[in-house]
Amino acid sequence: MVFETGNFLESVSLDCVVFGFHQNQLKVLLLKMKYSHERALPGGFVMKNETVEQAASRVLKERTGLDNIFLKQFMVFSDPSRSKMNPAVKDLVESGANPNLEWFAQRFISIGFYALVDFTKAVPTPDYFSEKAEWLNLEEINSLIIDHNLILQKALNTLRLQISYQPIGYNLLPEKFTMPELQKLYETILGKTLDRRNFQRRMLSFDILNKLPETKKGGAHKPPYLYEFNLENYKKALENGLTGGW
Amino acid sequence: MVFETGNFLESVSLDCVVFGFHQNQLKVLLLKMKYSHERALPGGFVMKNETVEQAASRVLKERTGLDNIFLKQFMVFSDPSRSKMNPAVKDLVESGANPNLEWFAQRFISIGFYALVDFTKAVPTPDYFSEKAEWLNLEEINSLIIDHNLILQKALNTLRLQISYQPIGYNLLPEKFTMPELQKLYETILGKTLDRRNFQRRMLSFDILNKLPETKKGGAHKPPYLYEFNLENYKKALENGLTGGW
DNA sequence: AGATTAAAGTGTTTATTTGACACAATAAAA
DNA sequence: TTTTATTGTGTCAAATAAACACTTTAATCT
């Protein structure tokens, strides 16, 4: 048995909404369950000697191969009926593999995390219950197990709020990126278009970008300059917050 | 025994930072432990058939006598060593009362809530572990048990952030209040002074206040007008957020 | 090779918001 | 009745945000 349930804290689970960005699309990492074939957010349990943040890091390391993922808890989901329709339990029954069915069937409150990762670096990897892990575009996402649609929606709301007073992008973009790419990221998260010139002026005013002397050639038309984040200032901005909203 | 520990979810506790406002001071509701005499935030456990929000409401109803308290979860505290120095356990040993000591001595992750209540209406009431419940001014608060200082600090930070894009006051002030009182509340939470005229202009622009024809007499000097919140707009603002910061 | 195409670079003007600031009115207290 | 200190109120200047158009460029097409 893969799960040594005795190592875990009772009653507590966690679910992660992992956001990535690729080809101007906001993506979410989802699992496909082995037996029910339903989709689910990656999640896990908390070991007896780790914090919930460490647990989420551990889980995401397993699901993406990445360390040092940007990770934030945003809400606890605790509707008493939420666990009842967990298909993982059904899956366990069908697999006949698990001696500790009751443990999985217990009531869990789940701590919701959202994570921002570099799409190109993550290697989606299924877990014990799933046959596949893959990125889906936001619009492609239909019904998820249990309350995972709700969790996703709350995560998205939180991200949208966050973006107004925190820098975002370092964890979602490759090291070097163009201003139009950054703008698309913002537009995608916010769900609206922004003025190109005002966006650039605003971004530059935050003083978290280094403009590089190179441009990104290869597209048809005028090549855009490349930028990188000025990590020192970026971190300062993370702590102190930015101003205003879009 | 008061605590039927079997009714509670394992591993999960909650702690509440209850804010009140009185005489231009921000107050926090604290308990004084029976045996160790240390101070603690009011807290409790989650019953098997309730959400964590319902649990927090229940606990606060017991500690204040109030229903329908404004309540918000803001963070989960889960350092594995946090439970180790819980004086409640020591208290239980000394009281000799509890047959289920192990339950209390287990590791808990704690869900932090903050609450905003009308100081004049709350009746501080101690719990099983405490001899006294009382309001303390923020500056009067010294060392609290376990990680409760941290929880308090995070709650305060959250409140300060929240105040920039959410209306605040309905839950902290009496029904009718004056503009100077409202301003003092903001100044106290933010920890800085604000320009009287700009504050008023800004507040009125949110369109969440009704100016009443009455003034509040009794003080020496010119009596200020009374206001009440326009609940309909207040709730809209809670949902949609305000703009900018101070 | 030259023409065409569409995205990217860039600055100014206007409107809106914020910040600073002073004097008159009032009720209580002296 | 005088004094006192708080409240009510408006304007002007500065900063910020919003609207907006033309030139430059690399790739593609012919």
Coordinates of C-alpha atoms (C1' of nucleotides) in Angstrom, one line a residue:
Chain A
M1 CA 0.0 0.0 0.0
V2 CA 1.3 3.4 -1.0
F3 CA -0.5 5.3 1.7
E4 CA 0.7 4.8 5.2
T5 CA -2.4 6.5 6.6
G6 CA -1.0 6.2 10.1
N7 CA 1.6 8.9 9.2
F8 CA -1.1 11.4 8.6
L9 CA -3.0 13.8 10.7
E10 CA -6.7 12.9 11.0
S11 CA -9.5 14.9 9.6
V12 CA -7.2 17.2 7.6
S13 CA -6.6 17.2 3.9
L14 CA -5.3 19.8 1.4
D15 CA -6.1 20.7 -2.2
C16 CA -4.0 22.7 -4.5
V17 CA -5.1 24.9 -7.4
V18 CA -1.9 25.0 -9.5
F19 CA -1.9 27.7 -12.1
G20 CA 0.3 27.8 -15.1
F21 CA 0.4 30.1 -18.1
H22 CA 1.1 29.0 -21.6
Q23 CA 0.2 30.4 -25.1
N24 CA -1.7 33.2 -23.5
Q25 CA -3.9 30.8 -21.6
L26 CA -4.3 30.3 -17.9
K27 CA -4.0 26.6 -17.1
V28 CA -4.8 24.5 -14.1
L29 CA -3.2 21.2 -13.2
L30 CA -5.8 18.5 -12.9
L31 CA -5.8 14.8 -12.2
K32 CA -8.0 12.2 -13.8
M33 CA -9.2 9.5 -11.4
K34 CA -8.2 5.9 -12.2
Y35 CA -11.7 4.4 -11.9
S36 CA -14.3 7.0 -12.0
H37 CA -12.3 9.0 -14.6
E38 CA -13.6 12.2 -12.9
R39 CA -11.3 15.1 -12.6
A40 CA -9.8 16.4 -9.4
L41 CA -7.4 19.0 -8.0
P42 CA -4.1 17.5 -6.8
G43 CA -4.3 17.1 -3.0
G44 CA -3.0 15.1 -0.1
F45 CA -2.7 14.9 3.6
V46 CA -0.6 16.4 6.3
M47 CA 2.1 14.3 7.9
K48 CA 2.4 14.3 11.7
N49 CA 5.6 16.2 11.7
E50 CA 5.1 18.8 9.0
T51 CA 3.2 22.1 8.6
V52 CA 0.4 22.3 6.1
E53 CA 2.7 24.4 3.8
Q54 CA 5.3 21.7 3.9
A55 CA 2.7 19.2 3.1
A56 CA 1.5 21.2 0.1
S57 CA 5.1 21.6 -1.1
R58 CA 5.6 17.9 -0.8
V59 CA 2.5 17.1 -2.7
L60 CA 3.3 19.5 -5.4
K61 CA 6.8 18.3 -5.7
E62 CA 5.3 14.9 -6.4
R63 CA 2.8 16.2 -8.9
T64 CA 5.1 18.6 -10.8
G65 CA 8.7 17.7 -10.0
L66 CA 9.3 21.2 -8.9
D67 CA 10.7 22.6 -5.7
N68 CA 10.2 26.0 -4.2
I69 CA 6.8 26.5 -5.7
F70 CA 5.0 29.8 -4.9
L71 CA 2.3 28.6 -2.6
K72 CA -0.4 30.3 -0.6
Q73 CA -3.2 28.9 1.6
F74 CA -6.4 30.8 0.9
M75 CA -9.3 29.1 2.6
V76 CA -10.5 26.1 4.6
F77 CA -13.3 24.1 3.1
S78 CA -15.3 22.3 5.7
D79 CA -18.9 21.6 4.7
P80 CA -19.6 18.4 6.6
S81 CA -21.1 16.8 3.5
R82 CA -18.2 17.6 1.3
S83 CA -16.4 14.3 1.8
K84 CA -19.4 12.2 1.2
M85 CA -19.2 12.0 -2.5
N86 CA -15.5 11.4 -2.8
P87 CA -15.0 9.0 -5.7
A88 CA -11.5 8.2 -4.4
V89 CA -13.3 6.0 -1.8
K90 CA -15.3 4.3 -4.6
D91 CA -12.0 3.8 -6.5
L92 CA -10.4 2.2 -3.5
V93 CA -13.3 -0.2 -3.2
E94 CA -13.0 -1.1 -6.8
S95 CA -9.3 -1.4 -6.7
G96 CA -9.6 -3.7 -3.7
A97 CA -6.1 -2.5 -2.7
N98 CA -6.6 -0.6 0.4
P99 CA -6.9 -2.1 3.9
N100 CA -7.7 1.2 5.4
L101 CA -10.9 2.3 3.7
E102 CA -12.4 3.9 6.7
W103 CA -9.6 6.3 7.0
F104 CA -10.3 7.7 3.5
A105 CA -14.0 7.7 4.1
Q106 CA -13.7 9.8 7.2
R107 CA -14.8 13.5 7.2
F108 CA -12.0 15.8 6.1
I109 CA -11.7 19.5 6.2
S110 CA -9.5 20.6 3.4
I111 CA -7.1 23.5 3.3
G112 CA -7.1 25.2 0.0
F113 CA -3.8 26.3 -1.5
Y114 CA -3.1 28.0 -4.8
A115 CA 0.2 27.7 -6.5
L116 CA 1.9 29.5 -9.4
V117 CA 4.3 27.5 -11.5
D118 CA 6.3 27.8 -14.6
F119 CA 4.3 25.8 -17.1
T120 CA 7.3 24.8 -19.1
K121 CA 9.1 23.3 -16.2
A122 CA 6.4 21.3 -14.5
V123 CA 6.1 17.7 -15.3
P124 CA 2.5 16.7 -14.5
T125 CA 2.5 13.4 -12.6
P126 CA -0.5 11.4 -11.4
D127 CA -0.9 10.1 -7.9
Y128 CA -2.0 6.9 -6.4
F129 CA -5.6 7.6 -7.3
S130 CA -5.2 9.0 -10.7
E131 CA -4.3 7.7 -14.1
K132 CA -3.2 11.0 -15.6
A133 CA -2.2 14.5 -14.7
E134 CA -2.6 17.3 -17.2
W135 CA -3.0 21.0 -17.7
L136 CA -6.4 22.2 -18.7
N137 CA -7.3 25.7 -19.8
L138 CA -9.7 27.4 -17.5
E139 CA -12.5 27.3 -19.9
E140 CA -12.1 23.6 -20.6
I141 CA -12.7 22.7 -17.0
N142 CA -16.1 21.1 -16.3
S143 CA -17.3 19.2 -13.4
L144 CA -14.7 18.3 -10.7
I145 CA -15.1 15.9 -7.8
I146 CA -16.5 16.9 -4.4
D147 CA -16.3 20.7 -4.0
H148 CA -13.3 21.1 -6.2
N149 CA -15.1 23.5 -8.5
L150 CA -15.8 25.7 -5.6
I151 CA -12.2 25.5 -4.5
L152 CA -11.0 26.4 -7.9
Q153 CA -13.4 29.4 -8.1
K154 CA -12.3 30.7 -4.8
A155 CA -8.7 30.3 -5.7
L156 CA -9.3 32.3 -8.9
N157 CA -11.0 35.0 -7.0
T158 CA -8.2 35.2 -4.5
L159 CA -5.7 35.4 -7.3
R160 CA -7.6 38.2 -9.0
L161 CA -7.7 40.2 -5.8
Q162 CA -4.0 39.5 -5.1
I163 CA -2.9 40.7 -8.5
S164 CA -4.1 44.2 -7.6
Y165 CA -1.7 44.7 -4.8
Q166 CA 1.0 42.2 -5.3
P167 CA 3.4 41.6 -8.2
I168 CA 2.6 38.4 -10.1
G169 CA 4.5 36.8 -12.9
Y170 CA 7.8 35.6 -11.5
N171 CA 6.4 32.2 -10.8
L172 CA 4.3 32.0 -13.9
L173 CA 6.6 33.2 -16.6
P174 CA 10.0 32.0 -17.9
E175 CA 13.0 33.9 -16.7
K176 CA 13.0 36.2 -19.7
F177 CA 9.7 37.4 -21.1
T178 CA 8.3 40.2 -23.1
M179 CA 6.0 43.0 -22.1
P180 CA 3.2 41.8 -24.3
E181 CA 3.5 38.4 -22.6
L182 CA 3.3 39.9 -19.2
Q183 CA 0.3 41.9 -20.2
K184 CA -1.4 38.9 -21.6
L185 CA -0.9 37.2 -18.3
Y186 CA -2.5 40.1 -16.5
E187 CA -5.3 40.2 -18.9
T188 CA -5.9 36.5 -18.6
I189 CA -6.1 36.5 -14.9
L190 CA -8.2 39.6 -14.7
G191 CA -10.4 38.5 -17.6
K192 CA -10.2 41.9 -19.4
T193 CA -8.1 43.8 -21.8
L194 CA -5.8 46.5 -20.8
D195 CA -4.3 49.5 -22.6
R196 CA -0.8 48.6 -23.9
R197 CA 0.9 51.9 -23.1
N198 CA -0.7 52.4 -19.7
F199 CA 0.1 48.9 -18.7
Q200 CA 3.7 49.3 -19.6
R201 CA 4.1 52.6 -17.9
R202 CA 2.5 51.2 -14.8
M203 CA 4.6 48.0 -14.7
L204 CA 7.8 50.0 -15.2
S205 CA 6.8 52.3 -12.4
F206 CA 6.8 49.4 -9.9
D207 CA 10.5 49.1 -10.6
I208 CA 10.4 45.3 -10.5
L209 CA 11.6 44.8 -14.1
N210 CA 14.9 44.8 -15.7
K211 CA 14.8 45.6 -19.4
L212 CA 17.3 43.5 -21.3
P213 CA 19.2 44.6 -24.4
E214 CA 17.9 41.6 -26.3
T215 CA 14.7 41.3 -28.3
K216 CA 12.6 38.2 -28.9
K217 CA 12.8 37.5 -32.6
G218 CA 11.0 34.8 -34.4
G219 CA 7.5 36.2 -34.5
A220 CA 6.5 37.9 -37.7
H221 CA 6.6 41.7 -37.1
K222 CA 8.6 43.9 -34.8
P223 CA 10.4 41.9 -32.1
P224 CA 9.6 42.9 -28.5
Y225 CA 12.3 43.5 -25.9
L226 CA 12.9 40.9 -23.3
Y227 CA 12.6 41.7 -19.6
E228 CA 13.4 39.9 -16.4
F229 CA 12.2 40.4 -12.9
N230 CA 14.4 42.4 -10.6
L231 CA 14.2 39.9 -7.8
E232 CA 15.3 42.2 -5.0
N233 CA 12.6 44.7 -5.8
Y234 CA 10.1 42.0 -6.6
K235 CA 10.4 40.6 -3.2
K236 CA 10.2 44.0 -1.6
A237 CA 7.0 44.5 -3.5
L238 CA 5.6 41.2 -2.4
E239 CA 6.1 42.2 1.2
N240 CA 5.0 45.8 1.0
G241 CA 2.3 45.5 -1.6
L242 CA 1.7 47.6 -4.6
T243 CA -0.9 50.3 -5.0
G244 CA -4.3 50.6 -6.6
G245 CA -6.0 48.2 -8.9
W246 CA -6.7 47.9 -12.6
Chain B
M1 CA -16.7 16.5 32.1
V2 CA -17.7 19.4 30.0
F3 CA -15.9 18.4 26.9
E4 CA -17.3 15.4 25.1
T5 CA -14.2 15.0 23.1
G6 CA -15.7 12.3 21.0
N7 CA -18.0 14.8 19.4
F8 CA -15.1 16.7 17.9
L9 CA -13.1 16.3 14.8
E10 CA -9.5 15.2 15.5
S11 CA -6.5 17.4 14.9
V12 CA -8.4 20.5 14.2
S13 CA -8.9 23.5 16.5
L14 CA -9.8 27.1 16.0
D15 CA -8.8 30.3 17.6
C16 CA -10.6 33.6 17.4
V17 CA -9.3 37.1 17.5
V18 CA -12.3 39.1 18.6
F19 CA -11.9 42.8 18.0
G20 CA -14.0 45.4 19.7
F21 CA -13.8 49.2 19.7
H22 CA -14.4 51.4 22.7
Q23 CA -13.3 54.8 23.8
N24 CA -11.1 55.1 20.8
Q25 CA -9.3 52.0 21.6
L26 CA -9.1 48.8 19.7
K27 CA -9.8 45.9 22.1
V28 CA -9.2 42.2 21.9
L29 CA -11.2 39.6 23.9
L30 CA -8.9 37.4 25.9
L31 CA -9.2 34.6 28.4
K32 CA -7.2 34.1 31.5
M33 CA -6.4 30.4 32.2
K34 CA -7.6 28.9 35.4
Y35 CA -4.4 27.4 36.6
S36 CA -1.5 28.9 34.7
H37 CA -3.1 32.3 34.7
E38 CA -1.7 32.9 31.2
R39 CA -3.7 34.7 28.6
A40 CA -5.2 33.0 25.6
L41 CA -7.4 33.7 22.6
P42 CA -10.9 32.2 22.8
G43 CA -10.9 29.0 20.8
G44 CA -12.5 25.6 20.5
F45 CA -13.0 22.6 18.4
V46 CA -15.1 21.6 15.4
M47 CA -18.0 19.2 15.9
K48 CA -18.4 16.4 13.6
N49 CA -21.5 17.9 11.9
E50 CA -20.6 21.5 11.6
T51 CA -18.5 23.7 9.4
V52 CA -15.5 25.5 10.9
E53 CA -17.5 28.8 10.5
Q54 CA -20.4 27.3 12.5
A55 CA -17.9 26.1 15.1
A56 CA -16.4 29.6 15.4
S57 CA -19.9 31.1 15.7
R58 CA -20.8 28.6 18.4
V59 CA -17.7 29.3 20.3
L60 CA -18.1 33.1 20.1
K61 CA -21.7 32.8 21.1
E62 CA -20.5 31.1 24.2
R63 CA -17.8 33.7 24.8
T64 CA -19.8 36.8 24.1
G65 CA -23.5 36.0 24.1
L66 CA -23.8 37.3 20.6
D67 CA -25.3 35.8 17.5
N68 CA -24.5 36.7 13.9
I69 CA -21.0 37.9 14.6
F70 CA -18.9 39.1 11.7
L71 CA -16.4 36.4 11.3
K72 CA -13.7 35.5 8.8
Q73 CA -11.1 32.8 8.6
F74 CA -7.8 34.2 7.7
M75 CA -5.1 31.6 8.2
V76 CA -4.3 28.1 9.3
F77 CA -1.6 27.7 11.9
S78 CA 0.1 24.4 11.8
D79 CA 3.7 24.4 13.1
P80 CA 4.0 20.9 14.5
S81 CA 5.5 22.1 17.7
R82 CA 2.8 24.7 18.4
S83 CA 0.7 22.4 20.5
K84 CA 3.5 21.2 22.7
M85 CA 3.5 24.1 25.2
N86 CA -0.3 24.3 25.6
P87 CA -0.9 25.1 29.3
A88 CA -4.4 23.8 29.0
V89 CA -2.9 20.4 29.1
K90 CA -1.0 21.3 32.3
D91 CA -4.2 22.8 33.7
L92 CA -6.1 19.6 33.0
V93 CA -3.5 17.6 34.8
E94 CA -3.6 19.9 37.8
S95 CA -7.4 19.9 37.9
G96 CA -7.4 16.2 37.8
A97 CA -10.8 16.4 36.1
N98 CA -10.2 15.1 32.6
P99 CA -10.2 11.4 31.7
N100 CA -9.2 12.2 28.2
L101 CA -5.9 14.0 28.5
E102 CA -4.4 12.5 25.4
W103 CA -7.0 14.0 23.3
F104 CA -6.0 17.5 24.4
A105 CA -2.4 16.7 24.2
Q106 CA -2.6 15.7 20.5
R107 CA -1.2 17.8 17.8
F108 CA -3.7 20.4 16.5
I109 CA -3.7 22.6 13.5
S110 CA -5.6 25.7 14.3
I111 CA -7.8 27.7 12.0
G112 CA -7.5 31.4 12.8
F113 CA -10.6 33.6 12.6
Y114 CA -11.0 37.2 13.3
A115 CA -14.3 38.6 14.5
L116 CA -15.6 42.2 14.8
V117 CA -18.2 42.8 17.5
D118 CA -20.0 45.6 19.1
F119 CA -18.1 46.1 22.3
T120 CA -21.1 47.4 24.3
K121 CA -23.2 44.3 23.5
A122 CA -20.7 41.5 24.1
V123 CA -20.7 39.9 27.5
P124 CA -17.2 38.3 28.0
T125 CA -17.7 34.8 29.4
P126 CA -14.9 32.4 30.3
D127 CA -14.7 28.8 29.1
Y128 CA -13.9 25.6 30.8
F129 CA -10.2 26.3 31.0
S130 CA -10.4 29.9 32.0
E131 CA -11.3 31.9 35.1
K132 CA -12.0 35.2 33.4
A133 CA -12.7 36.7 30.0
E134 CA -12.0 40.3 29.4
W135 CA -11.2 43.0 26.8
L136 CA -7.7 44.2 26.6
N137 CA -6.4 47.2 24.7
L138 CA -4.0 46.1 22.0
E139 CA -1.1 47.7 23.7
E140 CA -1.8 46.0 27.0
I141 CA -1.4 42.6 25.5
N142 CA 1.7 40.8 26.5
S143 CA 2.6 37.2 26.2
L144 CA -0.1 34.8 25.2
I145 CA -0.1 31.0 25.2
I146 CA 1.3 28.9 22.4
D147 CA 1.4 30.8 19.2
H148 CA -1.5 33.1 20.0
N149 CA 0.7 36.2 19.8
L150 CA 1.4 35.2 16.2
I151 CA -2.2 34.6 15.5
L152 CA -3.2 38.0 16.9
Q153 CA -0.5 39.7 14.8
K154 CA -1.6 38.0 11.6
A155 CA -5.2 38.8 12.3
L156 CA -4.3 42.5 12.8
N157 CA -2.4 42.5 9.6
T158 CA -5.3 40.9 7.8
L159 CA -7.7 43.5 9.2
R160 CA -5.4 46.3 8.1
L161 CA -5.2 45.0 4.6
Q162 CA -9.0 44.3 4.6
I163 CA -9.8 47.8 5.6
S164 CA -8.3 49.2 2.4
Y165 CA -10.8 47.5 0.1
Q166 CA -13.7 46.6 2.3
P167 CA -16.0 48.7 4.4
I168 CA -15.5 48.2 8.1
G169 CA -17.4 49.6 11.0
Y170 CA -20.8 48.1 10.9
N171 CA -19.8 45.3 13.2
L172 CA -17.7 47.4 15.5
L173 CA -19.7 50.5 16.0
P174 CA -23.2 51.1 17.5
E175 CA -26.0 51.7 15.1
K176 CA -25.6 55.4 15.2
F177 CA -22.2 56.9 15.3
T178 CA -20.5 60.1 14.4
M179 CA -17.9 60.8 11.6
P180 CA -15.2 61.5 14.2
E181 CA -15.9 58.1 15.8
L182 CA -15.7 56.3 12.5
Q183 CA -12.5 58.1 11.7
K184 CA -11.0 57.1 15.1
L185 CA -11.8 53.6 14.3
Y186 CA -10.0 53.7 11.1
E187 CA -7.1 55.5 12.7
T188 CA -6.9 53.0 15.4
I189 CA -6.9 50.0 13.1
L190 CA -4.4 51.6 10.7
G191 CA -2.3 53.0 13.4
K192 CA -2.0 56.4 11.9
T193 CA -3.9 59.7 11.8
L194 CA -5.9 60.8 8.8
D195 CA -7.0 64.1 7.5
R196 CA -10.5 64.9 8.8
R197 CA -11.9 66.5 5.7
N198 CA -10.3 64.0 3.3
F199 CA -11.6 61.1 5.4
Q200 CA -15.1 62.4 5.4
R201 CA -15.0 63.1 1.6
R202 CA -13.8 59.6 1.0
M203 CA -16.2 57.9 3.3
L204 CA -19.1 59.7 1.8
S205 CA -18.0 58.9 -1.7
F206 CA -18.4 55.2 -0.9
D207 CA -22.1 55.8 -0.5
I208 CA -22.5 53.5 2.4
L209 CA -23.5 56.1 5.0
N210 CA -26.8 57.7 5.8
K211 CA -26.5 61.1 7.4
L212 CA -29.1 61.5 10.1
P213 CA -30.7 64.8 11.0
E214 CA -29.7 64.4 14.6
T215 CA -26.5 65.4 16.3
K216 CA -24.8 63.8 19.2
K217 CA -24.9 66.3 22.1
G218 CA -23.3 65.9 25.4
G219 CA -19.7 66.6 24.6
A220 CA -18.3 70.0 25.2
H221 CA -18.2 71.9 21.9
K222 CA -19.9 71.6 18.6
P223 CA -22.0 68.5 18.4
P224 CA -21.3 66.1 15.5
Y225 CA -23.9 64.7 13.2
L226 CA -25.0 61.1 13.6
Y227 CA -24.7 58.6 10.8
E228 CA -25.8 55.1 10.2
F229 CA -24.7 52.6 7.7
N230 CA -26.7 52.1 4.5
L231 CA -26.9 48.4 4.8
E232 CA -27.8 47.7 1.3
N233 CA -24.9 49.6 -0.1
Y234 CA -22.6 48.4 2.7
K235 CA -23.2 44.8 1.7
K236 CA -22.7 45.5 -1.9
A237 CA -19.4 47.1 -1.0
L238 CA -18.5 44.1 1.0
E239 CA -18.9 42.0 -2.0
N240 CA -17.5 44.2 -4.7
G241 CA -14.8 45.8 -2.7
L242 CA -13.8 49.4 -2.4
T243 CA -10.9 51.1 -4.2
G244 CA -7.5 52.1 -3.3
G245 CA -5.8 52.5 0.1
W246 CA -5.0 55.2 2.6
Chain C
dA1 C1' 14.4 42.3 -54.0
dG2 C1' 10.6 44.9 -53.0
dA3 C1' 6.0 45.4 -51.1
dT4 C1' 3.0 44.1 -47.6
dT5 C1' 1.6 43.1 -43.0
dA6 C1' 0.8 43.4 -38.2
dA7 C1' 2.8 43.7 -33.8
dA8 C1' 5.7 46.6 -30.8
dG9 C1' 7.9 51.0 -29.3
dT10 C1' 7.0 55.4 -27.7
dG11 C1' 4.7 60.6 -25.5
dT12 C1' 1.1 63.9 -24.8
dT13 C1' -3.1 65.7 -23.5
dT14 C1' -7.2 65.5 -20.6
dA15 C1' -9.8 63.9 -16.8
dT16 C1' -10.0 62.2 -12.2
dT17 C1' -8.3 61.5 -7.8
dT18 C1' -5.8 62.7 -3.9
dG19 C1' -3.6 65.8 -0.6
dA20 C1' -2.9 69.9 1.7
dC21 C1' -4.9 73.5 4.0
dA22 C1' -8.2 77.7 7.2
dC23 C1' -12.1 79.7 8.9
dA24 C1' -16.8 79.9 10.7
dA25 C1' -20.3 77.7 13.7
dT26 C1' -21.6 75.6 17.9
dA27 C1' -22.4 73.7 22.8
dA28 C1' -20.4 73.3 27.1
dA29 C1' -17.8 75.0 30.7
dA30 C1' -15.7 78.7 33.1
Chain D
dT1 C1' -21.1 86.4 28.5
dT2 C1' -16.7 84.9 27.4
dT3 C1' -13.7 81.2 26.5
dT4 C1' -12.7 76.9 24.7
dA5 C1' -12.1 73.1 21.7
dT6 C1' -14.4 70.3 18.5
dT7 C1' -17.1 70.0 14.2
dG8 C1' -18.7 71.4 9.5
dT9 C1' -17.3 72.7 5.3
dG10 C1' -14.6 74.0 0.2
dT11 C1' -10.8 75.2 -2.9
dC12 C1' -6.6 74.9 -5.1
dA13 C1' -2.4 72.3 -6.4
dA14 C1' -0.2 68.0 -7.4
dA15 C1' -0.3 63.4 -8.6
dT16 C1' -2.3 59.7 -10.9
dA17 C1' -5.0 57.4 -14.3
dA18 C1' -7.2 57.2 -18.9
dA19 C1' -7.5 58.0 -23.6
dC20 C1' -5.4 58.1 -27.8
dA21 C1' -1.9 57.7 -33.0
dC22 C1' 2.0 57.4 -35.5
dT23 C1' 6.5 55.3 -36.5
dT24 C1' 9.6 51.3 -36.5
dT25 C1' 10.6 46.7 -37.5
dA26 C1' 11.1 41.5 -39.0
dA27 C1' 8.9 38.2 -41.3
dT28 C1' 6.2 36.8 -45.1
dC29 C1' 4.4 37.1 -49.6
dT30 C1' 4.9 37.9 -54.4

